[in-house]
Short mmCIF file of C-alpha atoms in Angstrom, two decimals:
data_model
loop_
_atom_site.label_atom_id
_atom_site.label_comp_id
_atom_site.label_asym_id
_atom_site.label_seq_id
_atom_site.Cartn_x
_atom_site.Cartn_y
_atom_site.Cartn_z
CA MET A 10 -12.66 20.09 -8.77
CA LYS A 11 -13.45 17.25 -11.13
CA ILE A 12 -11.28 14.28 -10.20
CA VAL A 13 -11.35 11.08 -12.25
CA VAL A 14 -10.29 7.93 -10.39
CA ILE A 15 -9.12 5.22 -12.78
CA GLY A 16 -9.82 1.89 -11.09
CA GLY A 17 -12.43 3.71 -9.06
CA THR A 18 -14.51 0.63 -8.26
CA GLY A 19 -11.71 -1.38 -6.59
CA LEU A 20 -10.58 -1.58 -2.94
CA ILE A 21 -8.64 1.71 -2.90
CA GLY A 22 -10.52 3.46 -5.69
CA SER A 23 -14.00 3.10 -4.20
CA LYS A 24 -12.81 4.42 -0.81
CA LEU A 25 -10.99 7.31 -2.50
CA VAL A 26 -14.05 8.32 -4.56
CA LYS A 27 -16.17 8.33 -1.38
CA THR A 28 -13.60 10.44 0.51
CA LEU A 29 -13.23 12.98 -2.31
CA LYS A 30 -17.01 13.36 -2.61
CA GLU A 31 -17.21 13.96 1.15
CA ARG A 32 -14.66 16.76 0.64
CA GLY A 33 -17.04 18.37 -1.86
CA HIS A 34 -15.31 17.38 -5.11
CA GLU A 35 -16.85 15.86 -8.23
CA ALA A 36 -15.23 12.41 -8.13
CA LEU A 37 -15.85 10.01 -11.00
CA ALA A 38 -15.24 6.27 -10.56
CA ALA A 39 -13.81 5.20 -13.93
CA SER A 40 -13.38 1.49 -14.70
CA PRO A 41 -14.56 -1.03 -17.29
CA ASN A 42 -17.56 -1.58 -14.97
CA THR A 43 -18.58 2.06 -15.46
CA GLY A 44 -17.84 2.17 -19.21
CA VAL A 45 -14.29 3.56 -19.08
CA ASN A 46 -11.55 1.31 -20.43
CA THR A 47 -7.94 2.50 -20.57
CA ILE A 48 -6.89 -0.45 -22.76
CA THR A 49 -9.50 -0.02 -25.52
CA ARG A 50 -9.90 3.74 -24.77
CA GLU A 51 -13.67 3.25 -24.65
CA GLY A 52 -15.26 6.17 -22.79
CA LEU A 53 -11.86 7.61 -21.80
CA ALA A 54 -12.01 10.98 -23.57
CA GLU A 55 -15.56 11.54 -22.34
CA ALA A 56 -14.63 10.73 -18.74
CA LEU A 57 -11.66 13.13 -18.79
CA ASN A 58 -13.61 16.01 -20.33
CA GLY A 59 -13.25 18.92 -17.89
CA ALA A 60 -11.14 16.91 -15.43
CA ASP A 61 -8.65 18.78 -13.25
CA ILE A 62 -6.96 15.73 -11.72
CA VAL A 63 -6.66 12.04 -12.63
CA VAL A 64 -5.77 9.43 -10.03
CA ASP A 65 -4.68 6.04 -11.41
CA VAL A 66 -5.21 3.18 -8.96
CA ALA A 67 -6.10 0.60 -11.62
CA ASN A 68 -4.87 -2.94 -11.10
CA ALA A 69 -3.98 -5.42 -13.81
CA PRO A 70 -6.57 -8.19 -14.23
CA VAL A 71 -3.75 -10.70 -14.83
CA TRP A 72 -0.47 -11.58 -13.09
CA GLU A 73 1.50 -13.31 -15.84
CA ASP A 74 4.72 -11.34 -16.48
CA LYS A 75 4.23 -10.40 -20.13
CA ALA A 76 0.51 -9.68 -19.78
CA VAL A 77 0.89 -7.48 -16.70
CA LEU A 78 3.64 -5.43 -18.36
CA GLU A 79 1.49 -5.02 -21.46
CA PHE A 80 -1.45 -3.90 -19.33
CA PHE A 81 0.41 -1.16 -17.44
CA GLU A 82 2.26 0.09 -20.52
CA THR A 83 -0.82 0.19 -22.77
CA SER A 84 -3.07 1.62 -20.08
CA GLY A 85 -0.43 4.17 -19.08
CA ARG A 86 0.19 5.41 -22.63
CA ASN A 87 -3.52 5.69 -23.45
CA LEU A 88 -4.34 7.43 -20.19
CA LEU A 89 -1.47 9.94 -20.31
CA ALA A 90 -2.24 10.83 -23.95
CA ALA A 91 -5.91 11.37 -23.12
CA GLU A 92 -4.97 13.53 -20.12
CA ALA A 93 -2.67 15.69 -22.25
CA ALA A 94 -5.48 16.19 -24.78
CA ALA A 95 -7.96 17.07 -22.02
CA GLY A 96 -5.63 19.54 -20.27
CA VAL A 97 -5.48 17.63 -16.98
CA ARG A 98 -3.35 19.53 -14.45
CA HIS A 99 -2.21 16.73 -12.12
CA HIS A 100 -1.65 13.01 -12.66
CA VAL A 101 -1.51 10.92 -9.47
CA ALA A 102 -0.56 7.25 -9.51
CA LEU A 103 -0.43 4.61 -6.80
CA SER A 104 2.65 2.38 -6.96
CA ILE A 105 4.58 0.03 -4.67
CA VAL A 106 7.48 0.66 -2.28
CA GLY A 107 10.54 -1.31 -3.39
CA SER A 108 9.42 -1.99 -6.98
CA GLU A 109 12.85 -1.28 -8.47
CA ARG A 110 14.56 -3.47 -5.83
CA LEU A 111 12.74 -6.67 -6.88
CA PRO A 112 13.36 -7.08 -10.64
CA ASP A 113 12.64 -10.83 -10.37
CA ASN A 114 8.98 -9.98 -9.79
CA GLY A 115 7.13 -9.32 -13.06
CA TYR A 116 4.41 -7.23 -11.41
CA PHE A 117 6.99 -4.94 -9.81
CA ARG A 118 8.82 -4.59 -13.15
CA ALA A 119 5.53 -3.54 -14.73
CA LYS A 120 4.93 -0.90 -12.03
CA VAL A 121 8.41 0.54 -12.67
CA ALA A 122 7.58 0.72 -16.39
CA GLN A 123 4.34 2.55 -15.53
CA GLU A 124 6.26 5.02 -13.34
CA ASN A 125 8.77 5.68 -16.14
CA LEU A 126 5.97 6.50 -18.58
CA ILE A 127 4.56 9.03 -16.11
CA LYS A 128 7.95 10.67 -15.54
CA ALA A 129 8.54 10.99 -19.30
CA SER A 130 5.04 12.30 -20.08
CA GLY A 131 5.65 15.98 -19.38
CA LEU A 132 2.48 16.11 -17.26
CA PRO A 133 2.63 17.45 -13.67
CA TYR A 134 2.54 14.32 -11.49
CA THR A 135 2.81 12.74 -8.07
CA ILE A 136 3.62 9.04 -7.60
CA LEU A 137 2.56 7.65 -4.22
CA ARG A 138 4.37 4.44 -3.39
CA ALA A 139 2.72 2.38 -0.64
CA THR A 140 3.93 -0.71 1.16
CA GLN A 141 1.87 -3.91 1.02
CA PHE A 142 -1.68 -3.71 2.35
CA PHE A 143 -2.83 -5.52 5.51
CA GLU A 144 -5.62 -6.90 3.33
CA PHE A 145 -3.05 -8.90 1.31
CA VAL A 146 -1.47 -10.85 4.20
CA GLY A 147 -3.93 -13.74 3.89
CA GLY A 148 -3.06 -14.12 0.21
CA ILE A 149 0.67 -14.04 0.98
CA ALA A 150 0.15 -16.86 3.50
CA GLN A 151 -1.84 -18.89 0.98
CA LEU A 152 0.76 -18.56 -1.77
CA SER A 153 3.55 -19.50 0.67
CA THR A 154 1.87 -22.69 1.89
CA VAL A 155 3.62 -26.04 1.42
CA GLY A 156 1.51 -28.83 2.92
CA GLU A 157 0.66 -27.73 6.47
CA GLU A 158 3.57 -25.27 6.63
CA ILE A 159 3.79 -21.66 5.51
CA ARG A 160 7.37 -20.84 4.55
CA VAL A 161 8.05 -17.11 4.47
CA SER A 162 11.05 -14.86 4.80
CA PRO A 163 11.85 -13.27 8.18
CA ALA A 164 12.79 -10.05 6.33
CA LEU A 165 11.30 -6.83 7.66
CA PHE A 166 7.85 -5.94 6.37
CA GLN A 167 6.00 -2.66 6.98
CA PRO A 168 2.44 -3.23 5.78
CA ILE A 169 -0.29 -0.59 5.82
CA ALA A 170 -4.07 -0.45 6.15
CA SER A 171 -5.92 0.43 2.95
CA ASP A 172 -7.69 3.25 4.85
CA ASP A 173 -4.29 4.84 5.57
CA VAL A 174 -3.35 4.53 1.88
CA VAL A 175 -6.58 6.32 0.94
CA ALA A 176 -5.86 9.09 3.46
CA ALA A 177 -2.38 9.64 1.97
CA LEU A 178 -3.75 9.47 -1.59
CA THR A 179 -6.36 12.09 -0.74
CA GLU A 180 -3.68 14.42 0.62
CA VAL A 181 -1.35 14.17 -2.38
CA THR A 182 -4.26 14.38 -4.84
CA LEU A 183 -5.49 17.67 -3.42
CA ALA A 184 -1.98 19.12 -3.00
CA ALA A 185 0.21 20.60 -5.74
CA PRO A 186 2.07 18.07 -7.95
CA VAL A 187 5.50 17.22 -6.52
CA ASN A 188 6.82 15.89 -9.86
CA GLY A 189 8.40 13.11 -7.87
CA THR A 190 7.68 10.17 -5.59
CA VAL A 191 6.22 10.09 -2.08
CA GLU A 192 6.30 6.95 0.10
CA VAL A 193 3.73 5.84 2.66
CA ALA A 194 4.06 2.85 5.00
CA GLY A 195 2.46 1.34 8.06
CA PRO A 196 3.49 2.59 11.51
CA GLU A 197 5.69 -0.41 12.38
CA ALA A 198 8.21 -2.70 10.70
CA ILE A 199 7.70 -6.36 11.63
CA PRO A 200 9.38 -9.52 10.25
CA LEU A 201 7.17 -11.02 7.55
CA ASP A 202 6.98 -14.41 9.27
CA GLU A 203 5.70 -12.69 12.42
CA VAL A 204 3.06 -10.76 10.45
CA VAL A 205 1.78 -14.02 8.96
CA ARG A 206 1.91 -15.72 12.39
CA ARG A 207 -0.25 -12.97 13.93
CA PHE A 208 -2.70 -13.20 11.03
CA LEU A 209 -3.07 -16.96 11.47
CA LYS A 210 -3.60 -16.62 15.21
CA ALA A 211 -6.30 -13.99 14.68
CA THR A 212 -8.07 -16.16 12.10
CA GLU A 213 -7.65 -19.34 14.17
CA ASP A 214 -5.61 -21.00 11.44
CA THR A 215 -3.51 -23.90 12.76
CA ARG A 216 -0.89 -23.99 10.02
CA LYS A 217 2.71 -23.59 11.18
CA VAL A 218 4.80 -20.64 10.01
CA VAL A 219 8.42 -21.51 9.20
CA PRO A 220 10.89 -18.63 8.75
CA ASP A 221 13.05 -19.29 5.69
CA VAL A 222 15.57 -16.75 4.35
CA HIS A 223 15.42 -18.50 0.97
CA ALA A 224 11.63 -18.36 0.70
CA ARG A 225 10.58 -16.30 -2.28
CA TYR A 226 8.12 -13.42 -2.11
CA PHE A 227 6.16 -13.63 -5.37
CA GLY A 228 9.27 -14.98 -7.10
CA ALA A 229 11.87 -12.75 -5.44
CA ILE A 230 14.32 -13.25 -2.58
CA ILE A 231 13.86 -10.38 -0.10
CA ASP A 232 15.87 -8.73 2.67
CA ASP A 233 15.14 -6.03 5.27
CA GLN A 234 15.30 -3.26 2.64
CA SER A 235 13.21 -4.92 -0.09
CA LEU A 236 9.72 -4.00 1.10
CA THR A 237 10.39 -1.20 3.60
CA PRO A 238 10.42 2.52 2.79
CA GLY A 239 13.41 4.85 2.56
CA GLN A 240 14.03 7.85 4.77
CA ASN A 241 11.17 10.06 6.01
CA PRO A 242 8.14 8.22 4.62
CA ARG A 243 4.62 9.19 5.54
CA LEU A 244 3.33 6.76 8.14
CA GLY A 245 -0.18 5.43 8.61
CA SER A 246 -1.78 5.41 12.04
CA ILE A 247 -3.45 1.98 12.08
CA ARG A 248 -1.38 -0.82 13.66
CA PHE A 249 -1.63 -4.36 12.32
CA ASP A 250 -2.85 -5.87 15.61
CA ASP A 251 -5.59 -3.21 15.88
CA TRP A 252 -6.65 -3.87 12.30
CA LEU A 253 -6.78 -7.61 12.99
CA ALA A 254 -8.94 -7.05 16.07
CA GLN A 255 -11.27 -4.76 14.16
CA SER A 256 -11.51 -7.18 11.21
CA LYS A 257 -12.32 -10.04 13.59
CA ALA A 258 -15.07 -7.98 15.26
CA GLN A 259 -16.80 -7.24 11.94
#
């Protein structure tokens, strides 16, 4: 099959393109770097010509609330219209577990808007919602730093390795559309402050982690349900400590 991966040169997209090619499919990495732009529509119709499936893992280049909403809405509308014109049979999108539960976070609001466009499009679709990636824990620590302290919530957190996200994405992409949402999470739920503490220890960072129930996660107050999946999610196989050990060895 011809499968177009929007955002195909990023962390998830590049791994997904490689995996799909290994499975014998024609996988096209589509991004502004390869001449395909879902905002300006440059190269979009050409890229989708003959495509069976489109997987959207594009990320907004900005984080400001209004700009990120505009990105996902404009990109989503342009992409879905181009898919309808090209006769694409399955639209797959990567989203975030808990997006609708954190309306104070502009990025999460934008992902919900993207999901709503997909649901209203009339195209056969699958939305895969993943928990936060292991690869993002260092950034979370950095943004939560005050002086020599890192103040983060002790709320439960169930992060996942990007390789496990790619494995789940590959499965749902090659399966029939579910016309609904599937969740995937890491194999274990751990308090966020403990996740950050383990990351610092592995990276020999001496900053102190302070659990704080009022600490905001990208602008939002979180609890044990905010960033963890619902019932019967798919679970990755890579544990955080194993990923840390592997990352340190590389």
